[in-house]
Amino acid sequence: MVDKKNNLKFKTKNVSVFYGSKQAINKISLDIEEKQITALIGPSGCGKSTFLRCLNRMNDVISNCSVNGKILLDGNNIYSDEIDPVLLRAKVGMVFQKPNPFPKSIFENIAYGPRIHGIGNNRAELTDLVHHSLEQAGLIDEVKDRLDDIATGLSGGQQQRICIARAIAVNPDVILMDEPCSALDPIATAKIEELMSSLSKSYTIIIVTHSMQQAGRVSQKTAFFHMGDLIEYGETPKIFTQPDQQKTQDYITGRFG
Amino acid sequence: MIDKNIDQLKRLKLRKNAEMRLKVYGILSISLALIMLATLMISIGLSGYSALQQAYVKLEINVDSKKVLDEKGGFSNQKALLVNWDGIVSNSFITNFPEITKRSEKRSLRALMSSNAGYELRQYFQKNPDDLDENITIWLSASDDFDQYMKGRFNTSVDEKDRRLSNQQLKWIDFLAMEKISKLKFNTSFFVNADSREPESAGILGAVVGSTLTLTITILFALPLAVMASVYLEYFAKPGRLTDFIEVNINNLAAIPSIVFGLLGLSVFLGFFGLPRSAPLVGGLCLGLMTIPTIIIASRASIRAVPPSIKDAALALGASRMQAALHHVLPLAAPGILTGTIIGMAQALGETAPLLMIGMVAFIIETPDSFTSAATAMPVQIFMWSDSAERAFYERSSLAILFLVGFLIIMNSLAVFLRRKFEKKW
C-alpha cells in the first residue's frame, strides 16, 4: 500500500544482508521520502553501499549474497518473485563511485538505456531524449557539438554527469548514487552537487557519501550507519547539530571514522 | 648530491650489475632465438626457391582438327581420348635429334619429357581450339630428373648404372639447354594444380583450398561454441563443484594430444554419423574440437579483463545479463578473443595428426570444390611430399613449407592488426 501522506518512496523493514556467512547489515528499517535527497553516511565498511545496492537489487549479481527483510517501492516488495530486477532497475537508476561511461560515443551512452527498454522508437525521438537528458544533467552546452565523440575522452566530472544523464534517460523514479564525487576534484564536485539539488525536484535521490560536508550541503535527511547497524536517521540539520546518539556525535565531530 | 656511505655504494653497484646481467641474458636469448629462426628459414628457403622454376621444352606441333573436333566444331572429349597425345609430343621431341634411329635410344630420349606432357598438350587445345591445324610452338614440362639436372641438383658423381639419367641422356639435356630448346621458366603448375605422381605437375593449390575449407569449418564450429561457453562460464554458471569440474576439464582438453581428437572424429563423425571420409567438413570439426579449449581459455581471460564497472553500468540501466554481455563486455573483449582464435586457428592450420585419422592423408589430384569432397591439407601435403622418392619433391616440400609459414605469418599479422584496430576505441 502506498503511504500517500508522507510521500514515501521506499519503505524498508528489517533488511539484513549476508555475504556468505558474514553479515554486512543488520535489520535496517528506513523510510525514504519522495523527491528529496537522502544521504547515507558512516565509516568505511559500515554497510551503507550494501544497503544502497539492495534498493535496485544490484546485490543479485554477487553470487553468495543473500538479502532478508522487506523492501517496498511504492508499496511493492521488490524482492518478490513477480518483480523482474531488469524492470526494477529501469525505475531505480544508479550512478557509481567511479565514472563508468561505456567506451562508445556520448550519444550511444545516453541512448543505450532507452533503446533496450523500447523508449524512443525512431532516431528523432531518441535524439530528443538524448538532448533532454543531457540538458537535465547540465551537460548539453559542453557536449552538444561532439555527441559522436567517445565518452571516455571527457573529463572525470563530465563523465560522471554523462552517467547521471544516462540514468535519467530511462526516466527512473529514483536515482541511487554511490559516492558519486569521491573520484572528482572540488569544482566537478560542486557541479554535481548543484545538479543533484535541481534533480531532486523531479527524482528521489539517495546518496552514499564519505564527506559529511557533502551530506550536510545537499541532503534533506541523513542516515548514519555504523558496523552494519542504522544508528540514527533524521533531518539533516538535526543530525549535524544535535544528534540523539553519542556515536553519531563522535562521528560527525571527527572522533572516529 | 646525496651523501652515500660505502655500504650503500656497494649495494648500489651490486644492484646495477645484476640489472646489467639480466639485460645481457635477455638480449642473448632473443638473438639466439632469432638466429635459429633465420637459420631455419634460410635453409628451407635455399632448398625451396628452385621449385619456383621448372624445366620446359619447346616443341613444334601441328594437330589435325578432324581428330578432336565434333561436327559442330566444338572440342570433343570422346574424340580427344582416342588421340595419342603422348605420341604427338614424343614425335615432335625426337625431331630435335634426327641422328637417333635406334628404338632403345628413342625410348630413353622420350623419358626426358614429362609423362604428363601429352595431357598438358590436350589441355592446351581444349582451351585454344583455334590453334588446331596450325603450326604452333608450345612449352611443355620436362621430366623431373631433367628438371633437377638443369637446376644443378642432379648428383652426377654417382656411378652411371645407379643413376636415373644415363650419360647419354645428360648429353642430350646439355644440347637442348644450349640450343635454348629447353629452359627454366616460372613454375605455374605448382600454383594451379593439386597433387600428382609426377613432381613436375604436382601443385599446392589443392592443399591450400583443402586447408581453407577445413579452417572455415573449424572457425564456424569452434568460435561461436567457445565464445558462448566462456560467456556462460563467466556470467551464468553458479560457482560450485560442477563448474569447477567443467573448468578443470576444459584446461585438460587443451593439453590433450591432437591425435586423440582424430580418433574421436574417426569414431564419432565417421563411425557414428557416417560423414564422408577425407572431407574438409570432418577435418574441420576435428580441428574445431581441438581449438575450442584454446579459444575458451583466451576468451575467458579477456572477458575477465573487462572492468566490472562496465557490466555494472549496463545492469544498473536495466540491461539483462545477456544484454550486458553481448552489448558491452563482448565487444570490449573482442580483441582478446580474436587473438586467441587466430592463435588457435594457426595451431589448427599446422596440425597433421587428427587429419591422419580421418583419411585426409590421401593422394588427391582434384582441387576440392566442396566441404564434402575429398581433400588434403597443407601440412599433410608437405608430409606426403617429403616422403616421396623423387628428388624433385624435396624442393617442392620446402616451397610448400614456406607457403605454410607464409600463411601463418599472414594470420598472426592479421591478429595483431585487428587487435590494434579494435583497441583504439577503449
XYZ file of C-alpha atoms in Angstrom:
683
model
C 0.000 0.000 0.000
C 1.287 3.446 -0.856
C 1.566 5.728 2.086
C 0.483 8.956 0.419
C 0.522 11.174 3.468
C 4.263 11.130 3.890
C 5.023 10.622 0.205
C 7.194 7.656 0.979
C 9.092 6.170 -1.934
C 10.922 3.345 -0.232
C 9.951 1.526 2.920
C 12.434 -0.972 4.251
C 11.798 -3.298 7.145
C 14.390 -5.389 8.963
C 16.700 -5.634 5.980
C 19.708 -7.831 6.659
C 22.333 -8.744 4.089
C 24.771 -11.608 4.301
C 27.822 -12.247 2.177
C 28.141 -15.970 2.700
C 28.072 -16.295 6.470
C 29.291 -12.751 7.092
C 26.578 -10.285 7.963
C 27.034 -6.947 6.242
C 23.958 -5.067 7.511
C 21.672 -5.883 10.373
C 17.911 -5.292 10.374
C 17.785 -1.892 8.787
C 14.361 -0.223 8.775
C 14.397 3.020 6.915
C 11.753 5.015 5.073
C 12.794 7.243 2.232
C 10.728 10.197 1.159
C 9.887 11.072 -2.384
C 11.661 13.871 -4.300
C 14.159 14.529 -1.602
C 17.805 13.806 -1.182
C 18.599 11.244 1.467
C 22.217 10.833 2.448
C 23.698 7.663 3.899
C 26.866 8.342 5.870
C 29.172 6.297 8.001
C 32.718 4.950 8.181
C 34.090 2.521 5.593
C 32.606 -0.961 5.766
C 29.546 0.181 7.692
C 27.160 -1.275 5.118
C 25.810 1.892 3.547
C 26.786 0.891 -0.005
C 25.427 -2.603 0.585
C 22.126 -1.106 1.672
C 22.060 1.164 -1.374
C 22.690 -1.762 -3.711
C 19.749 -3.606 -2.155
C 17.418 -0.895 -3.370
C 17.846 -1.816 -7.046
C 18.871 -5.414 -6.450
C 22.395 -4.897 -7.736
C 23.400 -7.315 -4.987
C 21.840 -10.077 -7.045
C 24.953 -10.027 -9.184
C 27.117 -11.071 -6.244
C 26.782 -14.809 -6.104
C 26.938 -15.512 -2.370
C 24.897 -12.514 -1.243
C 21.527 -13.040 0.387
C 19.016 -10.407 1.427
C 16.418 -10.832 4.185
C 13.614 -8.484 5.157
C 11.254 -6.370 3.142
C 11.952 -3.518 0.776
C 8.856 -1.800 -0.577
C 8.994 0.533 -3.553
C 5.685 2.367 -3.823
C 4.227 -0.403 -1.689
C 5.525 -3.323 -3.785
C 8.055 -5.706 -2.374
C 10.935 -5.530 -4.826
C 12.279 -8.910 -3.718
C 9.054 -10.720 -4.527
C 9.068 -13.158 -7.405
C 6.812 -11.026 -9.562
C 9.337 -8.231 -9.777
C 11.867 -8.555 -12.552
C 15.142 -6.917 -11.498
C 15.553 -5.672 -15.059
C 12.372 -3.584 -14.840
C 13.134 -2.541 -11.280
C 16.484 -1.134 -12.382
C 14.758 0.911 -15.036
C 12.725 2.532 -12.215
C 15.677 2.805 -9.840
C 18.746 4.066 -11.634
C 22.256 4.077 -10.260
C 25.384 6.188 -10.505
C 28.638 4.623 -9.375
C 31.663 5.785 -7.468
C 33.991 5.787 -10.448
C 32.577 7.333 -13.604
C 31.923 4.360 -15.878
C 30.646 5.554 -19.232
C 30.637 2.906 -21.950
C 33.581 3.264 -24.291
C 31.198 4.411 -27.000
C 30.035 7.780 -28.282
C 28.279 10.200 -25.941
C 25.083 9.728 -27.914
C 25.272 5.936 -27.677
C 25.880 6.144 -23.941
C 22.691 8.069 -23.304
C 20.640 6.266 -25.946
C 21.523 2.775 -24.728
C 19.076 2.616 -21.815
C 16.071 3.926 -23.772
C 16.892 1.580 -26.621
C 16.840 -1.592 -24.547
C 13.627 -0.502 -22.850
C 11.945 0.405 -26.101
C 11.660 4.123 -25.335
C 12.207 6.372 -28.323
C 11.450 4.252 -31.325
C 12.901 6.367 -34.060
C 16.051 8.363 -34.429
C 14.347 11.730 -33.963
C 12.682 10.751 -30.706
C 15.913 9.267 -29.467
C 17.843 12.409 -30.376
C 15.305 14.493 -28.480
C 15.606 12.237 -25.483
C 19.399 12.386 -25.532
C 19.336 16.171 -25.746
C 16.779 16.424 -22.972
C 18.740 14.096 -20.687
C 21.973 15.980 -21.302
C 20.155 19.225 -20.615
C 18.861 17.923 -17.308
C 22.353 16.794 -16.423
C 23.610 20.303 -17.228
C 25.970 18.975 -19.860
C 24.295 19.974 -23.089
C 26.304 23.156 -23.683
C 29.585 21.348 -23.164
C 28.963 18.385 -25.453
C 26.215 19.257 -27.930
C 28.706 19.668 -30.802
C 30.510 16.419 -30.160
C 27.859 13.840 -29.423
C 29.729 11.391 -31.611
C 32.946 11.642 -29.611
C 33.940 8.791 -27.358
C 32.575 9.428 -23.860
C 35.692 8.109 -22.147
C 37.614 11.042 -23.627
C 35.756 13.564 -21.444
C 36.981 14.863 -18.082
C 36.124 12.931 -14.926
C 33.377 15.350 -13.869
C 31.850 15.343 -17.344
C 31.978 11.551 -17.437
C 30.127 11.378 -14.148
C 27.460 13.739 -15.471
C 27.210 11.541 -18.576
C 26.493 8.673 -16.206
C 23.797 10.746 -14.499
C 22.284 11.727 -17.839
C 22.394 8.070 -18.874
C 20.489 7.112 -15.714
C 17.928 9.881 -16.277
C 17.334 8.859 -19.886
C 15.344 5.751 -18.935
C 13.062 8.004 -16.861
C 13.503 6.455 -13.426
C 11.750 7.462 -10.193
C 14.782 7.051 -8.006
C 18.469 7.662 -8.601
C 20.931 5.897 -6.324
C 24.356 7.489 -6.083
C 27.235 5.556 -4.604
C 29.860 8.128 -3.618
C 29.485 9.890 -6.955
C 32.061 12.576 -6.193
C 34.833 10.653 -4.496
C 36.862 10.416 -7.704
C 36.315 14.047 -8.663
C 38.001 17.391 -7.949
C 36.201 20.075 -5.893
C 34.954 22.050 -8.888
C 33.441 18.981 -10.559
C 32.024 18.000 -7.159
C 30.335 21.386 -6.805
C 28.750 20.968 -10.247
C 27.423 17.512 -9.387
C 26.019 18.753 -6.091
C 24.281 21.627 -7.839
C 22.906 19.139 -10.314
C 21.621 16.886 -7.529
C 19.686 19.723 -5.963
C 17.989 20.557 -9.221
C 17.277 16.896 -9.993
C 15.698 16.354 -6.594
C 12.710 18.370 -7.843
C 11.770 15.501 -10.117
C 13.592 12.485 -8.724
C 14.102 10.797 -5.402
C 17.831 10.727 -4.786
C 19.665 8.522 -2.324
C 23.351 9.245 -1.995
C 26.085 7.401 -0.170
C 28.903 9.719 0.747
C 32.084 9.763 2.766
C 32.042 13.503 3.002
C 29.912 14.773 5.854
C 30.118 18.271 4.435
C 28.568 16.987 1.250
C 25.773 15.266 3.152
C 25.198 18.487 5.040
C 25.163 20.583 1.883
C 22.864 18.546 -0.329
C 20.579 16.310 1.698
C 17.323 16.864 3.484
C 17.596 13.679 5.521
C 20.607 11.779 6.717
C 21.040 8.242 7.965
C 24.126 7.302 9.948
C 25.328 3.708 9.624
C 27.891 2.029 11.829
C 29.084 -1.589 11.736
C 26.037 -2.727 9.795
C 23.547 -1.001 12.089
C 21.474 2.064 11.428
C 22.410 4.291 14.368
C 20.361 7.358 13.651
C 18.108 8.703 10.920
C 16.562 12.152 10.772
C 16.507 15.640 9.329
C 19.990 16.546 8.133
C 20.364 19.767 10.171
C 19.377 17.926 13.299
C 21.819 15.068 12.737
C 24.650 17.508 12.234
C 23.828 19.867 15.079
C 22.152 17.911 17.841
C 22.225 14.164 17.207
C 20.493 11.908 19.702
C 23.181 9.266 19.738
C 26.656 9.582 21.173
C 28.142 7.572 18.244
C 26.701 9.980 15.706
C 28.103 12.867 17.679
C 31.531 11.205 17.759
C 31.498 10.520 14.030
C 30.401 13.915 12.816
C 32.862 15.667 15.074
C 35.615 13.508 13.627
C 36.467 11.399 16.663
C 36.468 8.256 14.532
C 35.797 7.172 11.019
C 74.494 15.424 -4.192
C 73.072 12.941 -1.781
C 75.664 11.633 0.635
C 76.216 7.926 0.300
C 78.151 5.777 2.652
C 80.341 2.950 1.423
C 77.818 0.259 2.244
C 75.136 1.903 0.166
C 77.506 2.430 -2.743
C 78.433 -1.236 -2.672
C 74.843 -2.339 -2.713
C 74.027 0.098 -5.486
C 76.847 -1.317 -7.574
C 75.700 -4.893 -6.995
C 72.204 -3.956 -7.988
C 73.355 -2.248 -11.154
C 75.494 -5.246 -12.068
C 72.616 -7.639 -11.537
C 70.430 -5.481 -13.746
C 73.075 -5.401 -16.461
C 73.474 -9.155 -16.340
C 69.775 -9.706 -16.682
C 69.666 -7.373 -19.658
C 72.532 -9.209 -21.351
C 70.857 -12.578 -20.766
C 67.671 -11.265 -22.292
C 69.414 -9.894 -25.370
C 71.391 -13.120 -25.753
C 68.346 -15.336 -25.623
C 66.434 -13.161 -28.063
C 69.327 -13.126 -30.516
C 69.732 -16.871 -30.180
C 66.066 -17.372 -30.991
C 66.330 -15.005 -33.958
C 69.453 -16.753 -35.272
C 67.747 -20.138 -35.068
C 64.671 -18.817 -36.827
C 66.808 -17.229 -39.525
C 68.822 -20.437 -39.995
C 65.649 -22.448 -40.337
C 64.027 -20.060 -42.783
C 67.179 -19.611 -44.854
C 67.818 -23.339 -45.145
C 64.222 -24.023 -46.144
C 64.320 -21.060 -48.491
C 67.540 -22.239 -50.143
C 66.209 -25.713 -50.784
C 62.777 -24.476 -51.806
C 63.310 -21.425 -54.001
C 64.297 -23.524 -57.036
C 60.817 -25.077 -57.095
C 59.585 -21.688 -58.305
C 61.100 -22.639 -61.657
C 60.555 -25.668 -63.781
C 62.235 -27.041 -66.885
C 60.123 -26.771 -70.022
C 60.857 -27.966 -73.538
C 59.898 -26.072 -76.670
C 58.025 -28.217 -79.198
C 56.663 -27.518 -82.691
C 53.317 -29.222 -83.025
C 50.516 -29.425 -85.541
C 47.359 -31.304 -84.636
C 44.675 -32.106 -87.174
C 41.367 -30.601 -86.093
C 39.390 -33.515 -87.510
C 40.833 -35.758 -84.823
C 39.462 -33.801 -81.882
C 36.553 -31.624 -83.012
C 32.969 -32.873 -83.226
C 30.596 -31.990 -86.113
C 29.652 -28.638 -84.549
C 33.267 -27.621 -84.290
C 33.458 -27.959 -80.504
C 36.153 -29.787 -78.597
C 35.089 -33.418 -78.219
C 36.320 -35.135 -75.091
C 35.413 -38.508 -76.538
C 37.459 -37.979 -79.658
C 40.327 -36.486 -77.691
C 40.536 -39.681 -75.650
C 41.428 -41.613 -78.771
C 44.250 -39.286 -79.737
C 47.744 -40.436 -78.810
C 48.841 -37.125 -77.267
C 51.961 -38.662 -75.765
C 52.918 -39.908 -79.207
C 52.472 -36.443 -80.707
C 54.699 -35.000 -78.004
C 57.459 -37.585 -78.312
C 57.449 -37.486 -82.113
C 57.852 -33.748 -82.017
C 60.512 -34.026 -79.317
C 62.514 -36.595 -81.212
C 62.751 -34.374 -84.306
C 65.342 -32.394 -82.351
C 67.632 -35.370 -82.700
C 67.403 -36.567 -86.344
C 70.520 -38.703 -85.913
C 68.775 -41.072 -83.462
C 67.194 -44.108 -85.016
C 67.607 -46.942 -82.530
C 64.487 -47.935 -80.625
C 66.196 -48.149 -77.242
C 67.741 -44.736 -77.706
C 64.405 -43.307 -78.732
C 62.879 -44.704 -75.581
C 65.436 -43.168 -73.282
C 65.029 -39.905 -75.183
C 61.263 -39.986 -74.679
C 61.778 -40.473 -70.962
C 63.129 -36.940 -70.806
C 59.681 -35.497 -71.395
C 57.220 -35.489 -68.533
C 54.712 -38.288 -68.764
C 52.116 -35.594 -68.242
C 53.257 -33.562 -71.259
C 50.658 -35.217 -73.509
C 47.944 -34.291 -71.033
C 49.230 -30.705 -70.941
C 49.032 -30.586 -74.719
C 45.479 -31.844 -74.681
C 44.529 -29.227 -72.070
C 46.064 -26.537 -74.244
C 43.965 -27.467 -77.266
C 40.864 -27.797 -75.163
C 41.337 -24.163 -74.172
C 42.517 -22.936 -77.562
C 40.749 -24.988 -80.263
C 41.529 -22.219 -82.773
C 45.184 -23.297 -82.746
C 44.339 -26.683 -84.251
C 45.622 -27.217 -87.808
C 48.280 -24.547 -87.201
C 51.976 -24.969 -86.628
C 52.330 -23.878 -83.043
C 55.265 -23.582 -80.666
C 54.428 -24.782 -77.185
C 56.422 -25.186 -73.973
C 55.696 -28.490 -72.223
C 57.065 -29.897 -68.973
C 60.249 -31.904 -68.992
C 60.628 -34.863 -66.655
C 61.556 -34.249 -63.022
C 65.083 -35.646 -63.489
C 65.615 -33.344 -66.484
C 64.395 -30.508 -64.277
C 66.701 -31.417 -61.390
C 69.703 -31.722 -63.710
C 69.071 -28.280 -65.217
C 68.878 -26.827 -61.722
C 72.200 -28.459 -60.840
C 70.537 -30.645 -58.237
C 71.251 -33.911 -60.011
C 74.133 -35.803 -58.476
C 76.362 -36.848 -61.427
C 79.177 -38.235 -59.295
C 77.229 -41.445 -58.749
C 78.068 -44.464 -60.872
C 76.120 -44.321 -64.156
C 74.141 -47.513 -63.647
C 72.893 -46.266 -60.252
C 71.661 -43.013 -61.710
C 68.229 -42.248 -63.074
C 69.779 -40.461 -66.053
C 72.469 -42.001 -68.244
C 75.433 -40.056 -69.560
C 73.807 -40.078 -72.987
C 70.644 -38.524 -71.590
C 72.686 -35.882 -69.780
C 74.385 -35.009 -73.067
C 71.021 -34.624 -74.765
C 69.843 -32.314 -71.996
C 73.008 -30.252 -72.304
C 72.390 -29.972 -76.029
C 68.738 -28.942 -75.559
C 69.739 -26.361 -72.995
C 72.466 -24.971 -75.219
C 70.128 -24.702 -78.196
C 67.623 -22.950 -75.906
C 65.072 -25.606 -76.763
C 64.668 -26.270 -73.069
C 64.553 -23.559 -70.463
C 63.786 -22.979 -66.791
C 60.572 -20.999 -66.639
C 58.243 -19.909 -63.868
C 56.565 -22.970 -62.358
C 52.892 -22.152 -62.876
C 51.725 -25.701 -62.312
C 52.883 -25.545 -58.695
C 50.317 -22.818 -58.038
C 47.389 -24.053 -60.107
C 47.497 -27.849 -59.696
C 46.647 -30.277 -56.961
C 48.833 -33.244 -56.119
C 50.298 -35.501 -58.796
C 52.530 -38.552 -59.042
C 54.837 -36.530 -61.258
C 56.635 -33.802 -59.338
C 56.649 -31.521 -62.387
C 52.869 -31.311 -62.381
C 52.302 -31.514 -58.614
C 50.973 -28.306 -57.103
C 49.987 -26.824 -53.783
C 46.610 -25.383 -54.789
C 44.626 -28.489 -53.832
C 46.138 -28.450 -50.350
C 45.662 -24.700 -49.954
C 42.000 -24.966 -50.901
C 41.647 -28.030 -48.660
C 43.171 -26.174 -45.726
C 40.989 -23.139 -46.372
C 37.811 -25.215 -46.463
C 38.866 -27.109 -43.348
C 39.692 -23.952 -41.407
C 36.416 -22.355 -42.479
C 34.572 -25.229 -40.849
C 36.866 -25.039 -37.836
C 36.207 -21.367 -37.196
C 32.469 -21.615 -37.876
C 32.241 -24.505 -35.457
C 34.695 -23.517 -32.745
C 34.317 -19.748 -32.390
C 30.582 -19.499 -31.566
C 30.678 -22.541 -29.292
C 33.757 -21.364 -27.447
C 32.521 -17.792 -27.021
C 29.122 -18.942 -25.798
C 30.764 -21.375 -23.403
C 33.014 -18.697 -21.972
C 30.160 -16.196 -21.598
C 28.161 -18.856 -19.802
C 31.028 -19.826 -17.526
C 31.830 -16.215 -16.688
C 28.309 -14.825 -16.333
C 25.763 -17.503 -15.671
C 27.394 -20.565 -14.139
C 26.895 -20.734 -10.377
C 30.195 -21.394 -8.674
C 30.248 -24.898 -7.350
C 31.641 -28.330 -7.880
C 30.127 -28.780 -11.324
C 31.575 -25.515 -12.605
C 34.956 -26.361 -11.139
C 34.792 -29.763 -12.768
C 33.983 -28.226 -16.149
C 36.777 -25.710 -15.754
C 39.377 -28.334 -14.914
C 38.285 -30.402 -17.859
C 38.484 -27.540 -20.304
C 42.041 -26.924 -19.200
C 42.740 -30.626 -19.586
C 41.255 -30.676 -23.073
C 43.717 -28.000 -24.151
C 46.555 -30.329 -23.220
C 45.262 -33.489 -24.890
C 47.427 -34.788 -27.775
C 45.810 -33.837 -31.045
C 45.739 -37.368 -32.403
C 43.147 -38.218 -29.765
C 40.809 -35.720 -31.394
C 41.444 -37.540 -34.654
C 40.426 -40.840 -33.060
C 37.342 -39.161 -31.633
C 36.483 -37.777 -35.060
C 37.010 -41.179 -36.621
C 34.643 -42.942 -34.259
C 32.050 -40.171 -33.867
C 31.886 -38.261 -37.143
C 32.783 -41.106 -39.495
C 31.638 -44.105 -37.498
C 28.515 -42.830 -35.804
C 27.286 -40.007 -38.030
C 28.604 -41.573 -41.213
C 30.081 -38.373 -42.614
C 32.285 -38.741 -45.717
C 35.879 -39.774 -45.325
C 38.731 -37.369 -46.199
C 36.313 -34.433 -46.220
C 37.172 -30.907 -45.041
C 33.888 -30.992 -43.122
C 35.115 -33.764 -40.832
C 38.653 -32.415 -40.662
C 37.294 -29.011 -39.707
C 35.113 -30.483 -36.966
C 38.056 -32.446 -35.516
C 40.321 -29.415 -35.569
C 37.434 -27.369 -34.143
C 37.155 -29.695 -31.159
C 40.860 -29.262 -30.682
C 40.678 -25.458 -30.938
C 37.668 -24.906 -28.668
C 39.574 -25.135 -25.355
C 42.220 -22.713 -26.613
C 39.582 -20.160 -27.575
C 37.637 -20.685 -24.337
C 40.706 -20.043 -22.220
C 41.628 -16.908 -24.183
C 38.024 -15.648 -24.217
C 37.502 -16.113 -20.506
C 40.720 -14.279 -19.759
C 39.748 -11.340 -21.937
C 36.160 -11.251 -20.649
C 37.533 -11.131 -17.126
C 39.878 -8.318 -18.133
C 36.949 -6.021 -18.977
C 36.386 -3.764 -15.959
C 33.348 -4.977 -13.977
C 32.172 -1.364 -13.783
C 31.081 -1.632 -17.423
C 28.910 -4.617 -16.653
C 27.535 -2.866 -13.547
C 26.703 0.207 -15.600
C 24.716 -1.845 -18.087
C 22.939 -3.830 -15.383
C 22.052 -0.677 -13.453
C 20.399 0.677 -16.591
C 18.147 -2.350 -16.643
C 20.009 -4.447 -19.162
C 19.720 -8.187 -18.680
C 22.871 -10.161 -18.068
C 22.814 -11.376 -21.645
C 22.490 -7.803 -22.945
C 25.300 -6.620 -20.703
C 27.474 -9.418 -22.023
C 26.580 -9.059 -25.702
C 26.352 -5.257 -25.955
C 29.195 -4.198 -23.741
C 31.527 -6.866 -22.466
C 32.000 -8.949 -25.608
C 32.848 -6.002 -27.870
C 35.489 -4.927 -25.359
C 36.771 -8.476 -25.016
C 36.738 -8.995 -28.793
C 40.403 -8.166 -29.432
C 41.490 -10.758 -26.887
C 39.028 -13.331 -28.176
C 40.217 -12.639 -31.701
C 43.843 -13.117 -30.766
C 43.024 -16.385 -29.049
C 41.014 -17.509 -32.038
C 43.713 -16.741 -34.552
C 46.343 -18.461 -32.413
C 44.041 -21.479 -32.223
C 43.498 -21.331 -35.980
C 47.217 -21.136 -36.651
C 47.653 -24.188 -34.471
C 44.903 -25.979 -36.401
C 46.432 -24.968 -39.740
C 49.691 -26.697 -38.853
C 48.076 -29.813 -37.423
C 48.519 -33.170 -39.170
C 47.779 -35.859 -36.621
C 43.954 -35.619 -36.395
C 43.762 -35.452 -40.179
C 45.711 -38.717 -40.453
C 42.975 -40.493 -38.554
C 40.075 -39.305 -40.667
C 41.646 -40.039 -44.000
C 42.790 -36.634 -45.131
C 46.176 -38.191 -45.865
C 45.247 -39.157 -49.359
C 46.570 -38.765 -52.830
C 44.042 -36.388 -54.349
C 44.595 -34.947 -57.794
C 41.470 -32.813 -57.934
C 41.278 -29.456 -56.222
C 38.395 -29.909 -53.729
C 35.313 -27.918 -54.627
C 33.050 -28.521 -51.639
C 33.142 -29.247 -47.943
C 32.395 -32.900 -48.537
C 34.718 -33.649 -51.449
C 37.942 -35.490 -50.738
C 40.715 -33.099 -49.808
C 44.044 -32.846 -48.145
C 45.620 -30.060 -46.116
C 48.883 -28.187 -46.405
C 50.823 -29.874 -43.582
C 49.622 -33.267 -44.795
C 50.723 -32.421 -48.335
C 54.162 -31.499 -47.041
C 54.288 -34.726 -45.096
C 53.403 -36.763 -48.166
C 55.833 -34.992 -50.484
C 58.716 -35.256 -48.064
C 58.021 -38.966 -48.004
C 58.267 -39.348 -51.801
C 61.282 -40.853 -53.511
C 61.641 -38.294 -56.315
C 64.273 -35.659 -55.602
C 62.096 -33.021 -57.199
C 59.538 -33.423 -54.420
C 62.162 -32.347 -51.924
C 62.318 -28.776 -53.210
C 58.548 -28.732 -53.578
C 58.032 -29.673 -49.949
C 60.396 -26.888 -48.935
C 58.461 -24.403 -51.022
C 55.204 -25.699 -49.537
C 56.647 -25.201 -46.048
C 57.470 -21.617 -46.987
C 53.860 -21.284 -48.129
C 52.553 -22.653 -44.867
C 54.801 -20.397 -42.820
C 53.708 -17.501 -45.005
C 50.076 -18.274 -44.204
C 50.872 -18.393 -40.506
C 52.679 -15.065 -40.671
C 49.722 -13.529 -42.500
C 47.299 -14.878 -39.891
C 49.379 -13.641 -36.988
C 49.845 -10.199 -38.516
C 46.102 -10.097 -39.050
C 45.638 -10.840 -35.349
C 47.982 -8.011 -34.390
C 46.356 -5.631 -36.869
C 42.809 -6.391 -35.749
C 43.743 -6.130 -32.089
C 45.306 -2.699 -32.627
C 42.306 -1.572 -34.629
C 39.722 -2.584 -32.043
C 41.739 -1.499 -29.046
C 41.744 2.140 -30.157
C 38.152 2.504 -29.028
C 38.906 1.721 -25.440
